[in-house]
Amino acid sequence: MVVGRYEDLKNPSKDEVLRLLKSAADIIRTAVSYESILLILFYKVISDKWEAIVSNNIAEGIADREFAYELANNEYVKLYDPASKQLFTWREITRKSETIAEIEKALIKIAEMNRSDGGIGLEEIKRLIDKVGLSALANKDDLRPILVELVELFNRYDFSQVDYDIIGDAYQWILSYFAPTKAKEGETYTPREVIRLMVKLMDPENYSIIVDPACGSTAMLIESYKYVREKIGEKDVHLKLYGQDRSGDMVAVSKMNLLLHGIRGDARIFFGDSLINPEFLKELKDQEADYVIANPPWNLDGYGEDKLNKPELRKIYRYGYPPNNTADWAWIQLMLHTAKKKVVVVIDQGALFRGGREKEIRSKIVSEDLVEAVILLPEKLFYNTGAPGVIIVFNKNKPENRRGKILFINASNEYKPHPEIRRLNILGDDNIEKIVKTYREYVEIPDFSKIASLEEIKRNEYNLNVTLYVASTGIEEEIDALREYQELVRIEEERKRLLEKINEIMTELAKTLGGGSQ
């Protein structure tokens, strides 16, 4: 069955693109995975953009059509195979009788033709194609009409002249729309407004290297790119962007995301476990990144001393090894090792005050005067947890007037109700600007921000809990309860430590007694 027509294609506006995606979401509902929309949008957009480049080449006097194809391959992505002289564009493929199966084959071929060669590379998209399984779905009588309707929907539009920001925002909309569902399956999604806040706090410069070691969809790297572009007032952005994720599916999603935002040459995304095999460090070689930004998985377990105490990793984890049940301070150490200017991380609030090994690591990092600001966020911002989360800003080049100090910002009341999801909150533009202004001016505001000296923090046993230094009006009882909870945590950790000591003594005693009876 041939899908769609090719005449009178519509050049969609931003609102029309959004309506298109809402229609696509309605079509699939829960019958087909949301990644099918990502793949189809990606394929349609790169095909339309590629064909526009070919048309421009021909209009500029290139008579040899195959040469025009190869120029488009070099300039954008490879959709023409010179060896077989085959085109793998949307227009070409959807002319065929078994459209859905042919789209899947074409995407696999495109992934193979666009392997990493110093650029983004698309080989991981094959993983996503296998996961979605368009051909298998098309063979099911109840699902085939859904896929055909989806393809026909996108077939009505020509994306060749649609701005990359509009397309990129559309792609991000899909991710955010399905985020509540994916959160139940364990996937994390950082809200766009939290990312904007973090990038403004980072304040990256042009000609910088930026790394996200837990990059997910690369939304933080993309926001950094857009921030610099707006900051310098031109499109000539010179950034090197590096990301890594341990999910092959997310690596595929991130690479498509970058391309749909018009970001190609100076971005590299790696597949792997950053904590034990940071591929981006191999790529950087002797260089350091200027900035590192991330929302790593909170309280990730299984990354204690047994796993991290390796010769090749000791420089990274030089402040110590975290407990086995939470890798929060392993992530922070990796980020500090990678950056030469700033690190901005959003992490679980417990990382600020938990004792034991985490306290030992925290005390060393605080003592080296690397922490510039700690910001308590409102609760219910994230899809997968109601916990508030905190942003920590580390700065290896603190201005003179900030040395020996840490700014604490209690932004727990800086939120608005989420316009679409009743149980969630969001950061409004005014909330973001208030936080950023306070950080940049580094000032104290009653019930909102406080500057504490390292001496005061040391007296508080390196506890960085924001409410210990600045409390919002009307939450004193909550603070007292939190302090009581922290004290209970401390007592429980001390109990465990003493129990371990007793067990060691009893083991030694048993050995001694056993030896004496022989």
Short mmCIF file of C-alpha atoms in Angstrom, two decimals:
data_model
loop_
_atom_site.label_atom_id
_atom_site.label_comp_id
_atom_site.label_asym_id
_atom_site.label_seq_id
_atom_site.Cartn_x
_atom_site.Cartn_y
_atom_site.Cartn_z
CA MET A 1 0.00 0.00 0.00
CA VAL A 2 1.38 3.40 -0.98
CA VAL A 3 1.02 5.95 1.80
CA GLY A 4 0.15 9.58 1.21
CA ARG A 5 0.57 12.14 -1.59
CA TYR A 6 3.41 14.45 -2.51
CA GLU A 7 1.76 17.49 -4.01
CA ASP A 8 0.55 20.48 -2.01
CA LEU A 9 2.59 19.63 1.08
CA LYS A 10 2.11 22.13 3.87
CA ASN A 11 4.94 24.10 5.47
CA PRO A 12 3.78 23.99 9.12
CA SER A 13 3.99 26.82 11.63
CA LYS A 14 5.10 26.25 15.22
CA ASP A 15 1.50 25.85 16.37
CA GLU A 16 0.73 23.48 13.52
CA VAL A 17 3.74 21.32 14.40
CA LEU A 18 2.48 21.09 17.97
CA ARG A 19 -1.02 20.18 16.78
CA LEU A 20 0.51 17.55 14.50
CA LEU A 21 2.33 15.93 17.42
CA LYS A 22 -0.75 16.03 19.63
CA SER A 23 -2.64 14.26 16.85
CA ALA A 24 0.16 11.70 16.59
CA ALA A 25 0.02 11.11 20.34
CA ASP A 26 -3.75 10.63 20.13
CA ILE A 27 -3.34 8.15 17.30
CA ILE A 28 -0.91 5.87 19.11
CA ARG A 29 -2.28 6.30 22.65
CA THR A 30 -0.83 3.28 24.47
CA ALA A 31 -1.04 0.86 21.55
CA VAL A 32 2.36 1.75 20.09
CA SER A 33 5.46 3.08 21.88
CA TYR A 34 6.15 6.81 21.73
CA GLU A 35 9.53 6.09 20.11
CA SER A 36 7.63 5.35 16.89
CA ILE A 37 6.69 9.05 16.72
CA LEU A 38 10.31 10.04 17.39
CA LEU A 39 11.57 7.83 14.56
CA ILE A 40 8.94 8.95 12.06
CA LEU A 41 9.38 12.65 12.87
CA PHE A 42 13.16 12.26 12.63
CA TYR A 43 13.00 10.44 9.30
CA LYS A 44 10.55 12.90 7.74
CA VAL A 45 12.50 15.96 8.87
CA ILE A 46 15.97 14.80 7.78
CA SER A 47 14.53 13.71 4.42
CA ASP A 48 12.87 17.07 3.78
CA LYS A 49 15.98 19.00 4.87
CA TRP A 50 18.23 16.77 2.75
CA GLU A 51 16.05 17.17 -0.36
CA ALA A 52 16.07 20.95 0.10
CA ILE A 53 19.88 20.91 0.10
CA VAL A 54 19.86 18.83 -3.11
CA SER A 55 17.42 21.29 -4.74
CA ASN A 56 19.67 24.21 -3.76
CA ASN A 57 22.71 22.45 -5.21
CA ILE A 58 20.91 21.91 -8.52
CA ALA A 59 19.62 25.49 -8.53
CA GLU A 60 23.20 26.69 -8.12
CA GLY A 61 24.19 24.97 -11.35
CA ILE A 62 25.19 21.44 -10.38
CA ALA A 63 23.84 19.46 -13.32
CA ASP A 64 24.95 16.02 -12.14
CA ARG A 65 22.16 14.89 -9.80
CA GLU A 66 24.26 12.14 -8.21
CA PHE A 67 26.96 14.68 -7.41
CA ALA A 68 24.28 16.91 -5.86
CA TYR A 69 23.23 13.94 -3.74
CA GLU A 70 26.77 13.31 -2.54
CA LEU A 71 27.23 16.98 -1.65
CA ALA A 72 24.05 16.78 0.45
CA ASN A 73 25.43 13.61 2.08
CA ASN A 74 28.58 15.48 3.08
CA GLU A 75 26.76 18.61 4.23
CA TYR A 76 24.00 17.01 6.27
CA VAL A 77 23.34 13.27 6.67
CA LYS A 78 23.84 10.43 4.22
CA LEU A 79 20.56 9.46 2.55
CA TYR A 80 22.05 8.39 -0.78
CA ASP A 81 24.10 5.24 -1.26
CA PRO A 82 26.57 5.79 -4.14
CA ALA A 83 27.43 2.07 -4.30
CA SER A 84 23.87 0.94 -5.03
CA LYS A 85 22.76 4.33 -6.41
CA GLN A 86 19.75 4.13 -4.11
CA LEU A 87 17.93 6.97 -2.41
CA PHE A 88 16.65 6.42 1.13
CA THR A 89 14.53 9.54 1.51
CA TRP A 90 11.01 9.54 2.91
CA ARG A 91 9.59 10.54 -0.49
CA GLU A 92 11.33 7.64 -2.23
CA ILE A 93 10.52 5.00 0.37
CA THR A 94 6.84 5.84 0.93
CA ARG A 95 6.18 5.28 -2.77
CA LYS A 96 6.70 1.56 -2.24
CA SER A 97 3.89 -0.89 -1.63
CA GLU A 98 4.92 -2.12 1.84
CA THR A 99 5.53 1.33 3.28
CA ILE A 100 5.96 0.56 6.99
CA ALA A 101 8.41 -2.29 6.45
CA GLU A 102 10.33 -0.19 3.91
CA ILE A 103 10.59 2.72 6.37
CA GLU A 104 12.16 0.37 8.90
CA LYS A 105 14.64 -0.96 6.32
CA ALA A 106 15.50 2.58 5.22
CA LEU A 107 16.15 3.72 8.80
CA ILE A 108 18.44 0.74 9.37
CA LYS A 109 20.36 1.58 6.17
CA ILE A 110 20.61 5.25 7.20
CA ALA A 111 21.99 4.20 10.60
CA GLU A 112 24.60 2.04 8.87
CA MET A 113 25.60 4.76 6.39
CA ASN A 114 25.98 7.37 9.14
CA ARG A 115 28.40 5.73 11.55
CA SER A 116 30.54 7.87 13.87
CA ASP A 117 33.49 9.33 12.01
CA GLY A 118 34.27 12.31 14.21
CA GLY A 119 30.67 13.49 14.09
CA ILE A 120 27.49 12.48 15.87
CA GLY A 121 26.97 9.09 14.20
CA LEU A 122 23.62 7.32 14.06
CA GLU A 123 24.52 3.65 14.54
CA GLU A 124 22.69 3.41 17.89
CA ILE A 125 19.39 4.22 16.17
CA LYS A 126 19.30 0.56 15.12
CA ARG A 127 18.72 -0.31 18.79
CA LEU A 128 15.67 1.93 18.88
CA ILE A 129 14.40 0.54 15.57
CA ASP A 130 14.70 -2.99 16.96
CA LYS A 131 12.90 -1.94 20.14
CA VAL A 132 9.98 -0.32 18.28
CA GLY A 133 9.78 -3.10 15.66
CA LEU A 134 7.75 -1.27 13.00
CA SER A 135 7.64 -4.28 10.65
CA ALA A 136 6.38 -6.64 13.35
CA LEU A 137 3.75 -4.10 14.42
CA ALA A 138 2.66 -3.61 10.81
CA ASN A 139 1.91 -7.34 10.57
CA LYS A 140 -0.66 -7.08 13.35
CA ASP A 141 -4.14 -6.35 12.03
CA ASP A 142 -5.05 -4.08 14.95
CA LEU A 143 -1.83 -2.03 14.87
CA ARG A 144 -1.14 -1.67 11.15
CA PRO A 145 -3.89 0.96 10.63
CA ILE A 146 -2.40 3.01 13.50
CA LEU A 147 1.04 3.08 11.88
CA VAL A 148 -0.37 3.87 8.44
CA GLU A 149 -2.41 6.73 9.89
CA LEU A 150 0.71 8.01 11.67
CA VAL A 151 2.75 8.00 8.46
CA GLU A 152 -0.06 9.63 6.48
CA LEU A 153 -0.32 12.35 9.12
CA PHE A 154 3.35 13.32 8.76
CA ASN A 155 3.15 12.93 5.00
CA ARG A 156 0.96 16.04 4.76
CA TYR A 157 3.77 18.36 5.81
CA ASP A 158 7.04 19.62 4.38
CA PHE A 159 9.61 20.38 7.09
CA SER A 160 12.36 21.63 4.78
CA GLN A 161 11.91 25.29 5.69
CA VAL A 162 10.82 24.84 9.30
CA ASP A 163 13.31 26.36 11.76
CA TYR A 164 15.46 23.88 13.69
CA ASP A 165 14.37 25.40 17.00
CA ILE A 166 10.72 24.67 16.19
CA ILE A 167 11.51 21.09 15.18
CA GLY A 168 13.78 20.59 18.19
CA ASP A 169 11.15 21.95 20.55
CA ALA A 170 8.63 19.60 18.95
CA TYR A 171 10.92 16.65 19.62
CA GLN A 172 11.33 17.78 23.24
CA TRP A 173 7.56 18.12 23.52
CA ILE A 174 7.16 14.43 22.65
CA LEU A 175 9.65 13.48 25.37
CA SER A 176 7.93 15.66 27.97
CA TYR A 177 4.42 14.55 26.95
CA PHE A 178 5.27 10.90 27.54
CA ALA A 179 7.55 11.57 30.54
CA PRO A 180 4.94 10.72 33.23
CA THR A 181 4.39 7.31 31.63
CA LYS A 182 8.11 6.66 31.19
CA ALA A 183 8.80 7.73 34.79
CA LYS A 184 6.69 4.78 35.97
CA GLU A 185 9.03 2.55 33.94
CA GLY A 186 12.11 4.01 35.63
CA GLU A 187 13.20 6.58 33.03
CA THR A 188 14.19 10.02 34.29
CA TYR A 189 13.25 13.29 32.64
CA THR A 190 14.53 16.68 33.75
CA PRO A 191 11.90 19.42 33.35
CA ARG A 192 12.84 22.08 30.80
CA GLU A 193 12.62 24.91 33.32
CA VAL A 194 15.05 23.15 35.69
CA ILE A 195 17.47 22.78 32.78
CA ARG A 196 17.13 26.47 31.88
CA LEU A 197 17.87 27.41 35.48
CA MET A 198 20.95 25.19 35.59
CA VAL A 199 22.34 26.52 32.31
CA LYS A 200 21.86 30.13 33.46
CA LEU A 201 23.72 29.32 36.66
CA MET A 202 26.50 27.72 34.60
CA ASP A 203 26.60 30.71 32.20
CA PRO A 204 28.79 29.03 29.53
CA GLU A 205 30.96 31.04 27.15
CA ASN A 206 31.49 30.53 23.42
CA TYR A 207 34.52 28.42 22.42
CA SER A 208 33.96 26.09 25.38
CA ILE A 209 33.84 22.36 25.96
CA ILE A 210 30.70 21.20 27.81
CA VAL A 211 30.16 17.67 29.12
CA ASP A 212 27.10 15.86 30.45
CA PRO A 213 28.11 12.43 31.83
CA ALA A 214 24.48 11.31 32.27
CA CYS A 215 23.09 13.01 29.19
CA GLY A 216 19.75 11.25 28.61
CA SER A 217 18.19 13.06 25.64
CA THR A 218 21.01 15.70 25.67
CA ALA A 219 18.51 18.41 26.63
CA MET A 220 21.12 20.08 28.89
CA LEU A 221 23.74 20.20 26.14
CA ILE A 222 21.19 21.55 23.66
CA GLU A 223 20.00 24.21 26.11
CA SER A 224 23.65 25.20 26.67
CA TYR A 225 24.09 25.57 22.90
CA LYS A 226 20.97 27.73 22.59
CA TYR A 227 22.02 29.82 25.60
CA VAL A 228 25.42 30.63 24.08
CA ARG A 229 23.85 31.38 20.69
CA GLU A 230 21.47 33.86 22.31
CA LYS A 231 24.23 35.29 24.48
CA ILE A 232 26.54 36.14 21.57
CA GLY A 233 23.66 37.27 19.36
CA GLU A 234 24.61 35.18 16.34
CA LYS A 235 24.42 31.65 14.98
CA ASP A 236 28.18 31.16 14.75
CA VAL A 237 28.41 29.07 17.90
CA HIS A 238 31.71 27.30 18.62
CA LEU A 239 31.11 24.70 21.31
CA LYS A 240 32.27 21.14 21.73
CA LEU A 241 29.53 19.07 23.32
CA TYR A 242 30.18 15.65 24.85
CA GLY A 243 27.61 13.37 26.42
CA GLN A 244 27.44 9.80 27.65
CA ASP A 245 24.62 7.56 28.77
CA ARG A 246 24.43 3.93 29.83
CA SER A 247 21.15 3.44 27.95
CA GLY A 248 21.65 2.66 24.27
CA ASP A 249 18.06 3.76 23.60
CA MET A 250 18.74 7.18 25.13
CA VAL A 251 21.95 7.54 23.11
CA ALA A 252 19.86 7.03 19.97
CA VAL A 253 17.23 9.51 21.20
CA SER A 254 19.95 12.05 22.02
CA LYS A 255 21.62 11.82 18.61
CA MET A 256 18.31 12.36 16.83
CA ASN A 257 17.61 15.26 19.19
CA LEU A 258 20.90 16.97 18.33
CA LEU A 259 20.33 16.63 14.58
CA LEU A 260 16.78 17.94 14.81
CA HIS A 261 18.16 20.99 16.63
CA GLY A 262 20.62 21.55 13.78
CA ILE A 263 23.65 20.55 15.89
CA ARG A 264 26.03 18.24 14.05
CA GLY A 265 29.81 18.45 13.77
CA ASP A 266 31.03 19.38 17.24
CA ALA A 267 28.90 16.99 19.29
CA ARG A 268 29.83 13.47 20.38
CA ILE A 269 27.59 11.13 22.35
CA PHE A 270 28.98 7.94 23.85
CA PHE A 271 27.30 4.76 25.01
CA GLY A 272 28.54 3.35 28.30
CA ASP A 273 28.76 3.60 32.07
CA SER A 274 30.35 6.97 32.85
CA LEU A 275 31.28 6.07 36.43
CA ILE A 276 33.54 3.18 35.45
CA ASN A 277 34.25 3.89 31.78
CA PRO A 278 34.03 7.63 31.01
CA GLU A 279 34.50 7.57 27.22
CA PHE A 280 34.39 11.36 27.01
CA LEU A 281 37.62 11.57 29.02
CA LYS A 282 39.34 9.41 26.41
CA GLU A 283 38.06 11.78 23.73
CA LEU A 284 39.24 14.83 25.68
CA LYS A 285 42.65 13.20 26.23
CA ASP A 286 44.78 15.73 28.13
CA GLN A 287 42.17 18.47 27.88
CA GLU A 288 39.67 19.36 30.57
CA ALA A 289 36.12 20.41 29.84
CA ASP A 290 35.26 23.97 30.72
CA TYR A 291 31.85 23.09 32.12
CA VAL A 292 30.07 19.95 33.30
CA ILE A 293 26.32 19.82 33.83
CA ALA A 294 24.11 16.85 34.72
CA ASN A 295 21.12 15.32 36.42
CA PRO A 296 22.62 11.90 37.19
CA PRO A 297 20.42 9.09 38.51
CA TRP A 298 19.87 9.82 42.20
CA ASN A 299 21.02 7.30 44.81
CA LEU A 300 22.26 4.82 42.22
CA ASP A 301 23.41 1.70 44.03
CA GLY A 302 26.23 -0.70 43.29
CA TYR A 303 29.07 1.84 42.99
CA GLY A 304 31.00 1.42 46.19
CA GLU A 305 34.72 0.87 46.73
CA ASP A 306 34.65 -2.64 45.27
CA LYS A 307 33.57 -1.28 41.90
CA LEU A 308 35.40 2.06 41.80
CA ASN A 309 38.74 1.19 43.41
CA LYS A 310 40.54 0.54 40.13
CA PRO A 311 43.99 1.94 39.17
CA GLU A 312 42.61 3.81 36.16
CA LEU A 313 39.86 5.45 38.27
CA ARG A 314 41.78 6.52 41.38
CA LYS A 315 42.47 10.03 40.10
CA ILE A 316 38.76 10.52 39.55
CA TYR A 317 37.65 9.34 42.99
CA ARG A 318 40.51 10.91 44.92
CA TYR A 319 38.23 12.26 47.66
CA GLY A 320 37.06 8.77 48.59
CA TYR A 321 34.60 6.07 47.63
CA PRO A 322 30.88 6.48 48.29
CA PRO A 323 28.76 3.89 50.10
CA ASN A 324 27.43 1.08 47.96
CA ASN A 325 23.83 2.29 48.22
CA THR A 326 24.25 5.74 46.63
CA ALA A 327 26.63 6.99 43.94
CA ASP A 328 25.70 10.68 44.32
CA TRP A 329 29.18 11.76 45.43
CA ALA A 330 30.82 9.49 42.85
CA TRP A 331 29.00 11.45 40.14
CA ILE A 332 30.08 14.73 41.69
CA GLN A 333 33.71 13.62 41.86
CA LEU A 334 33.64 12.53 38.21
CA MET A 335 32.22 15.91 37.24
CA LEU A 336 34.82 17.81 39.28
CA HIS A 337 37.59 15.73 37.75
CA THR A 338 36.33 16.58 34.25
CA ALA A 339 35.76 20.35 34.61
CA LYS A 340 38.26 23.17 34.90
CA LYS A 341 35.70 25.95 35.48
CA LYS A 342 32.22 25.08 36.71
CA VAL A 343 30.07 22.10 37.59
CA VAL A 344 26.29 22.38 37.96
CA VAL A 345 24.48 19.29 39.19
CA VAL A 346 20.96 18.54 40.40
CA ILE A 347 20.98 15.77 42.96
CA ASP A 348 19.05 14.22 45.84
CA GLN A 349 18.78 16.48 48.89
CA GLY A 350 20.16 13.74 51.13
CA ALA A 351 23.59 14.15 49.54
CA LEU A 352 23.90 17.41 51.50
CA PHE A 353 23.74 15.91 54.98
CA ARG A 354 24.16 12.12 54.96
CA GLY A 355 27.02 10.89 57.14
CA GLY A 356 29.61 8.16 56.84
CA ARG A 357 31.63 7.98 53.65
CA GLU A 358 29.57 10.71 52.01
CA LYS A 359 30.39 13.11 54.84
CA GLU A 360 34.10 12.34 54.45
CA ILE A 361 33.99 13.12 50.72
CA ARG A 362 31.82 16.20 51.24
CA SER A 363 34.10 17.62 53.94
CA LYS A 364 37.16 17.36 51.67
CA ILE A 365 35.43 19.04 48.74
CA VAL A 366 34.04 21.81 50.96
CA SER A 367 37.46 22.32 52.57
CA GLU A 368 39.00 22.85 49.13
CA ASP A 369 36.52 25.73 48.66
CA LEU A 370 34.95 24.26 45.53
CA VAL A 371 31.30 24.73 46.49
CA GLU A 372 29.94 28.11 45.40
CA ALA A 373 26.19 27.73 45.91
CA VAL A 374 23.58 25.24 47.10
CA ILE A 375 19.98 25.76 45.96
CA LEU A 376 17.01 23.91 47.43
CA LEU A 377 14.35 23.43 44.76
CA PRO A 378 10.58 23.16 45.30
CA GLU A 379 9.09 19.72 45.74
CA LYS A 380 7.12 17.92 43.02
CA LEU A 381 9.11 19.28 40.06
CA PHE A 382 10.20 15.87 38.81
CA TYR A 383 8.01 13.19 37.27
CA ASN A 384 9.66 10.24 39.00
CA THR A 385 9.88 11.62 42.55
CA GLY A 386 8.12 14.12 44.77
CA ALA A 387 11.42 14.94 46.50
CA PRO A 388 12.61 18.51 45.96
CA GLY A 389 16.17 17.96 44.77
CA VAL A 390 19.02 20.44 45.10
CA ILE A 391 21.28 22.19 42.63
CA ILE A 392 24.93 22.45 43.67
CA VAL A 393 27.20 24.88 41.84
CA PHE A 394 30.91 24.10 42.05
CA ASN A 395 33.40 26.71 40.86
CA LYS A 396 37.13 26.09 40.53
CA ASN A 397 37.71 29.79 39.83
CA LYS A 398 35.72 31.54 42.54
CA PRO A 399 35.95 35.36 42.48
CA GLU A 400 37.90 36.79 45.40
CA ASN A 401 34.77 38.02 47.19
CA ARG A 402 33.26 34.51 47.17
CA ARG A 403 36.24 32.59 48.49
CA GLY A 404 35.79 30.86 51.81
CA LYS A 405 32.01 31.17 51.48
CA ILE A 406 28.99 29.26 50.22
CA LEU A 407 25.70 30.85 49.17
CA PHE A 408 22.60 28.95 50.29
CA ILE A 409 19.33 29.67 48.47
CA ASN A 410 16.04 28.30 49.75
CA ALA A 411 13.86 28.30 46.64
CA SER A 412 11.40 25.77 48.05
CA ASN A 413 8.52 28.24 47.65
CA GLU A 414 9.51 29.43 44.16
CA TYR A 415 7.02 27.52 42.04
CA LYS A 416 3.71 27.56 40.26
CA PRO A 417 1.20 24.73 39.85
CA HIS A 418 1.84 22.65 36.74
CA PRO A 419 -0.68 23.75 34.07
CA GLU A 420 -1.42 20.20 32.90
CA ILE A 421 -0.48 17.73 35.66
CA ARG A 422 -2.24 18.48 38.93
CA ARG A 423 0.21 16.67 41.22
CA LEU A 424 3.26 18.56 39.88
CA ASN A 425 4.77 22.02 40.18
CA ILE A 426 6.90 24.03 37.75
CA LEU A 427 9.43 26.85 37.98
CA GLY A 428 8.04 30.02 36.41
CA ASP A 429 10.24 32.51 34.54
CA ASP A 430 10.08 34.91 37.50
CA ASN A 431 11.12 32.12 39.89
CA ILE A 432 14.12 31.29 37.70
CA GLU A 433 15.16 34.92 37.39
CA LYS A 434 14.96 35.47 41.15
CA ILE A 435 17.24 32.50 41.81
CA VAL A 436 19.72 33.45 39.08
CA LYS A 437 19.82 37.12 40.14
CA THR A 438 20.49 36.16 43.76
CA TYR A 439 23.27 33.79 42.70
CA ARG A 440 24.93 36.27 40.34
CA GLU A 441 24.79 39.11 42.84
CA TYR A 442 25.75 36.73 45.65
CA VAL A 443 23.59 38.49 48.21
CA GLU A 444 21.62 37.65 51.33
CA ILE A 445 17.84 38.03 51.25
CA PRO A 446 15.79 37.39 54.40
CA ASP A 447 14.08 33.98 54.34
CA PHE A 448 15.58 33.27 50.90
CA SER A 449 19.39 33.30 50.86
CA LYS A 450 22.32 33.27 53.26
CA ILE A 451 26.09 33.37 52.84
CA ALA A 452 27.88 31.03 55.23
CA SER A 453 31.60 30.92 55.89
CA LEU A 454 33.53 27.67 55.64
CA GLU A 455 34.22 28.00 59.38
CA GLU A 456 30.47 27.99 60.11
CA ILE A 457 29.97 24.98 57.83
CA LYS A 458 32.83 23.17 59.54
CA ARG A 459 31.17 23.85 62.93
CA ASN A 460 28.03 22.25 61.46
CA GLU A 461 30.10 19.14 60.61
CA TYR A 462 29.98 19.91 56.87
CA ASN A 463 26.22 19.67 56.75
CA LEU A 464 25.12 21.57 53.60
CA ASN A 465 21.38 21.23 54.16
CA VAL A 466 19.94 24.54 52.99
CA THR A 467 17.31 24.81 55.74
CA LEU A 468 20.08 24.69 58.34
CA TYR A 469 21.26 28.09 57.07
CA VAL A 470 18.17 29.76 55.65
CA ALA A 471 14.54 28.92 56.39
CA SER A 472 11.47 30.08 54.51
CA THR A 473 8.84 31.81 56.62
CA GLY A 474 6.25 29.51 58.13
CA ILE A 475 8.08 26.19 57.89
CA GLU A 476 9.87 26.14 61.26
CA GLU A 477 8.02 23.00 62.35
CA GLU A 478 9.05 21.23 59.15
CA ILE A 479 12.65 22.28 59.76
CA ASP A 480 12.56 20.95 63.34
CA ALA A 481 11.18 17.66 62.02
CA LEU A 482 13.90 17.53 59.38
CA ARG A 483 16.60 18.18 61.97
CA GLU A 484 15.17 15.40 64.13
CA TYR A 485 15.19 13.12 61.11
CA GLN A 486 18.82 14.01 60.37
CA GLU A 487 19.74 13.26 63.98
CA LEU A 488 18.00 9.89 63.73
CA VAL A 489 19.94 9.18 60.53
CA ARG A 490 23.18 10.08 62.34
CA ILE A 491 22.32 7.83 65.31
CA GLU A 492 21.39 4.94 63.00
CA GLU A 493 24.68 5.29 61.11
CA GLU A 494 26.60 5.34 64.40
CA ARG A 495 24.69 2.23 65.53
CA LYS A 496 25.64 0.44 62.30
CA ARG A 497 29.28 1.48 62.69
CA LEU A 498 29.40 0.16 66.27
CA LEU A 499 27.68 -3.07 65.23
CA GLU A 500 30.28 -3.60 62.50
CA LYS A 501 33.03 -2.99 65.06
CA ILE A 502 31.47 -5.50 67.50
CA ASN A 503 31.20 -8.06 64.69
CA GLU A 504 34.88 -7.56 63.85
CA ILE A 505 35.86 -8.04 67.52
CA MET A 506 33.68 -11.15 67.84
CA THR A 507 35.19 -12.59 64.64
CA GLU A 508 38.73 -12.02 65.92
CA LEU A 509 37.77 -13.46 69.31
CA ALA A 510 36.33 -16.57 67.65
CA LYS A 511 39.54 -17.02 65.68
CA THR A 512 41.63 -16.66 68.85
CA LEU A 513 39.52 -19.13 70.84
CA GLY A 514 39.45 -21.53 67.94
CA GLY A 515 43.23 -21.40 67.63
CA GLY A 516 43.68 -22.10 71.37
CA SER A 517 41.65 -25.33 71.31
CA GLN A 518 43.73 -27.08 68.67
#
